[in-house]
XYZ file of N, CA and C in Angstrom:
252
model
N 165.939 -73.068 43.718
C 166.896 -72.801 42.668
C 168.251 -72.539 43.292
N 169.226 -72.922 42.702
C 170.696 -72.972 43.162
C 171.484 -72.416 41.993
N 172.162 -71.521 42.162
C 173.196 -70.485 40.988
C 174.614 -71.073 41.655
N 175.455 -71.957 40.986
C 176.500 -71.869 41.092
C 177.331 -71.321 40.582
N 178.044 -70.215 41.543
C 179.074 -69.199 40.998
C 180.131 -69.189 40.794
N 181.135 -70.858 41.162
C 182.373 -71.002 40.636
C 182.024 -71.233 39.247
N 181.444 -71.277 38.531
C 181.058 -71.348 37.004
C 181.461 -70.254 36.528
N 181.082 -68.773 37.349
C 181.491 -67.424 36.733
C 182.735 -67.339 36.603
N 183.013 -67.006 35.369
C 184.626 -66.681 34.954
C 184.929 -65.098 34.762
N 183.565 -64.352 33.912
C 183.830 -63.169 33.514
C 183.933 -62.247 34.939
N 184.675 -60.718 34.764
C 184.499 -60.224 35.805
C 182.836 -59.316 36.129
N 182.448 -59.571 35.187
C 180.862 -59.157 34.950
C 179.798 -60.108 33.737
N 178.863 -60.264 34.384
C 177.791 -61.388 33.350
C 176.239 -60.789 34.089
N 175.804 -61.185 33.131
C 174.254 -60.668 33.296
C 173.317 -62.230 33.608
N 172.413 -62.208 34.137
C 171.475 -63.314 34.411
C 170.006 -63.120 34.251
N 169.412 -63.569 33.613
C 168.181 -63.586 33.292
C 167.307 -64.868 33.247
N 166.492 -64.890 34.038
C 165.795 -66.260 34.179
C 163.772 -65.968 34.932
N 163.027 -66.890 33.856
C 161.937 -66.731 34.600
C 161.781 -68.498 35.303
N 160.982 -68.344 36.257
C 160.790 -69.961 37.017
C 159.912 -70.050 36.729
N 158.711 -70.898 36.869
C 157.483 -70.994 37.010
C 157.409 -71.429 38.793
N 155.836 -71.572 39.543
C 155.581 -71.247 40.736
C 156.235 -73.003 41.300
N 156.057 -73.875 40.356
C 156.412 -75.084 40.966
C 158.105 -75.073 41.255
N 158.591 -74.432 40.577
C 159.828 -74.288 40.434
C 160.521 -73.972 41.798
N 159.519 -73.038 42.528
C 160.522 -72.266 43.354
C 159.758 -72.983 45.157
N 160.900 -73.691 45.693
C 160.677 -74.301 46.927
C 160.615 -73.458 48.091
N 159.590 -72.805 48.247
C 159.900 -71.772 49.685
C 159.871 -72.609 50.796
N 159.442 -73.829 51.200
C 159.456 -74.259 52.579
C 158.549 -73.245 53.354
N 157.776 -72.489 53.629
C 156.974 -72.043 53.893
C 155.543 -71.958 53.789
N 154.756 -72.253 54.972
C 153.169 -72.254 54.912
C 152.991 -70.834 54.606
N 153.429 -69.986 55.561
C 152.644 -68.369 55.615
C 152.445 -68.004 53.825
N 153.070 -68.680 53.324
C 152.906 -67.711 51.394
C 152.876 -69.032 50.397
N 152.538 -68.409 49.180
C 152.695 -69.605 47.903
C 152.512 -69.005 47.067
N 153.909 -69.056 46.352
C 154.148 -68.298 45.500
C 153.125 -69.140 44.073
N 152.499 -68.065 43.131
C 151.418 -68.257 42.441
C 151.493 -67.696 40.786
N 152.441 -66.917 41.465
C 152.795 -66.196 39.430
C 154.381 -66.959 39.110
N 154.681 -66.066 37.904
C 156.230 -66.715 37.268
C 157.387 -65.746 38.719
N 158.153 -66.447 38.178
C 159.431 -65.463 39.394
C 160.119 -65.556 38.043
N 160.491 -63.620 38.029
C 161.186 -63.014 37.040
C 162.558 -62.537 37.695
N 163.829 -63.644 37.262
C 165.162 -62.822 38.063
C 165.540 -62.030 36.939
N 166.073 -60.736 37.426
C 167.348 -60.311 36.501
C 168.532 -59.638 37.495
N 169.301 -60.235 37.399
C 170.578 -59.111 37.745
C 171.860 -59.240 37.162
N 172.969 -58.413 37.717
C 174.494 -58.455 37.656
C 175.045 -59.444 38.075
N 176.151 -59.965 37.386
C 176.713 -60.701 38.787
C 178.459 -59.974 39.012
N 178.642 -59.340 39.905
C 179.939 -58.675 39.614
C 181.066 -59.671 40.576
N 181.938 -59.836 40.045
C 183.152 -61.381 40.370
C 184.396 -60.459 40.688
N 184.731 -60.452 41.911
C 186.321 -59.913 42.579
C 186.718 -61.076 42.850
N 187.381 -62.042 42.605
C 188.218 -62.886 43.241
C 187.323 -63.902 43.432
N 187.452 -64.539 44.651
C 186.080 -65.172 45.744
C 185.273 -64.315 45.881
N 184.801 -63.004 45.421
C 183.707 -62.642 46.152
C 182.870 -62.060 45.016
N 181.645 -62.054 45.409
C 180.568 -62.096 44.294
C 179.332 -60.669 44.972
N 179.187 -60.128 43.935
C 177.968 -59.103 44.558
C 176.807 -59.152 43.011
N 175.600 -59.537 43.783
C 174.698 -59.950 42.746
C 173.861 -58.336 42.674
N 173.390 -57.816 41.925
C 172.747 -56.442 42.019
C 171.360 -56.706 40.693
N 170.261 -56.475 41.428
C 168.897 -56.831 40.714
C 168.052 -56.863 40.994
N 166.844 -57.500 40.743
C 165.561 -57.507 41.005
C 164.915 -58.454 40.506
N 163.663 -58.773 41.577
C 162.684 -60.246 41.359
C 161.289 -59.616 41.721
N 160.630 -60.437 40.473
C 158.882 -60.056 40.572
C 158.419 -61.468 40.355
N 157.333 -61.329 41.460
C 156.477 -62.139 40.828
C 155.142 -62.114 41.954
N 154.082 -63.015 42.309
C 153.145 -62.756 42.930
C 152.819 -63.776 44.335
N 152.933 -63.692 44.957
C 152.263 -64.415 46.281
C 151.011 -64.490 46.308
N 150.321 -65.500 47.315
C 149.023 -65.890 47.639
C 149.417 -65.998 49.381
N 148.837 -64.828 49.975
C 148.683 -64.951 51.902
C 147.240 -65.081 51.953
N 147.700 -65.201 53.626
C 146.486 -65.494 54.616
C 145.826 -64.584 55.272
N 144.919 -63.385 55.117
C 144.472 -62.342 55.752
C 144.567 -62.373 57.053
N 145.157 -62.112 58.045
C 145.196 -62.300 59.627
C 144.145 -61.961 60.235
N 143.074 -61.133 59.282
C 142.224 -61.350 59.873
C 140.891 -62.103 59.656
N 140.685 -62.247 58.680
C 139.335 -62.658 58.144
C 139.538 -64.672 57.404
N 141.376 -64.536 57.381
C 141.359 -66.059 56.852
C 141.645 -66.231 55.146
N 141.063 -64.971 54.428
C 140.847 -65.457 53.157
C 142.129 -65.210 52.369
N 142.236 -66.163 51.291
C 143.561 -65.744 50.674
C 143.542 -64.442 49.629
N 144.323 -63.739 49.744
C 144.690 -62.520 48.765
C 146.192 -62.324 48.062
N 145.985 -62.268 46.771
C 147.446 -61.928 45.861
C 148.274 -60.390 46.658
N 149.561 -60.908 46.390
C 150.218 -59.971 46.785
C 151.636 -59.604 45.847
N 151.846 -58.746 44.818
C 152.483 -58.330 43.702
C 153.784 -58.353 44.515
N 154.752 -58.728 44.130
C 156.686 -58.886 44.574
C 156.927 -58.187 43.657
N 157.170 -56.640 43.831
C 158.406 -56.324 42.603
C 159.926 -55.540 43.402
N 160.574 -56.603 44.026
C 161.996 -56.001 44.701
C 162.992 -55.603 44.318
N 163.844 -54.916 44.195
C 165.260 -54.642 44.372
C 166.108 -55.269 45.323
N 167.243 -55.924 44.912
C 168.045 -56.729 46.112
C 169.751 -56.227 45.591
N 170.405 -56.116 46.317
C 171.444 -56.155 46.541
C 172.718 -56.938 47.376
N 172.786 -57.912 46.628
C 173.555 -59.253 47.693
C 175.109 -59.277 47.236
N 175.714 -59.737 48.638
C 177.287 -60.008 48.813
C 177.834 -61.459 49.217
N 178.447 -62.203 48.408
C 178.974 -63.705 48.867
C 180.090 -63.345 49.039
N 180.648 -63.944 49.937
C 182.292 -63.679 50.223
C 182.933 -65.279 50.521
């Protein structure tokens, strides 16, 4: 998924979006993502610079390091990001 932020005009907007698992390209063996991915955040706009403030859930499928077998693993983060 790609958010283009020269689109943002306001100096504050809200974002809300669920993906489904096909949706979201990790490029990664170690995980696979298996539930919805729930975004929500801020998007706060100074000029050129952007600070996104929010949180993403959703569920993974890993590889037990030890035994091999796959097990769910619940994502519920807090993120705090800066584009400049």
């Amino acid at each position: 998924m790609q958010l283009d932020l020269s689109r943002i005009r306001q100096a504050q907007s809200r974002f809300e979006r669920t993906l489904q698992p096909a949706e979201v390209a990790t490029g990664d063996d170690a995980y696979q993502v298996v539930g919805p991915v729930r975004l929500a955040f801020e998007i706060h706009k100074d000029k050129a610079k952007f600070r996104l403030v929010g949180t993403v859930q959703t569920e993974l499928e890993l590889s037990c390091s030890r035994c091999l077998e796959p097990f769910r693993l619940p994502v519920d983060q807090a993120f705090d990001l800066r584009y400049h």
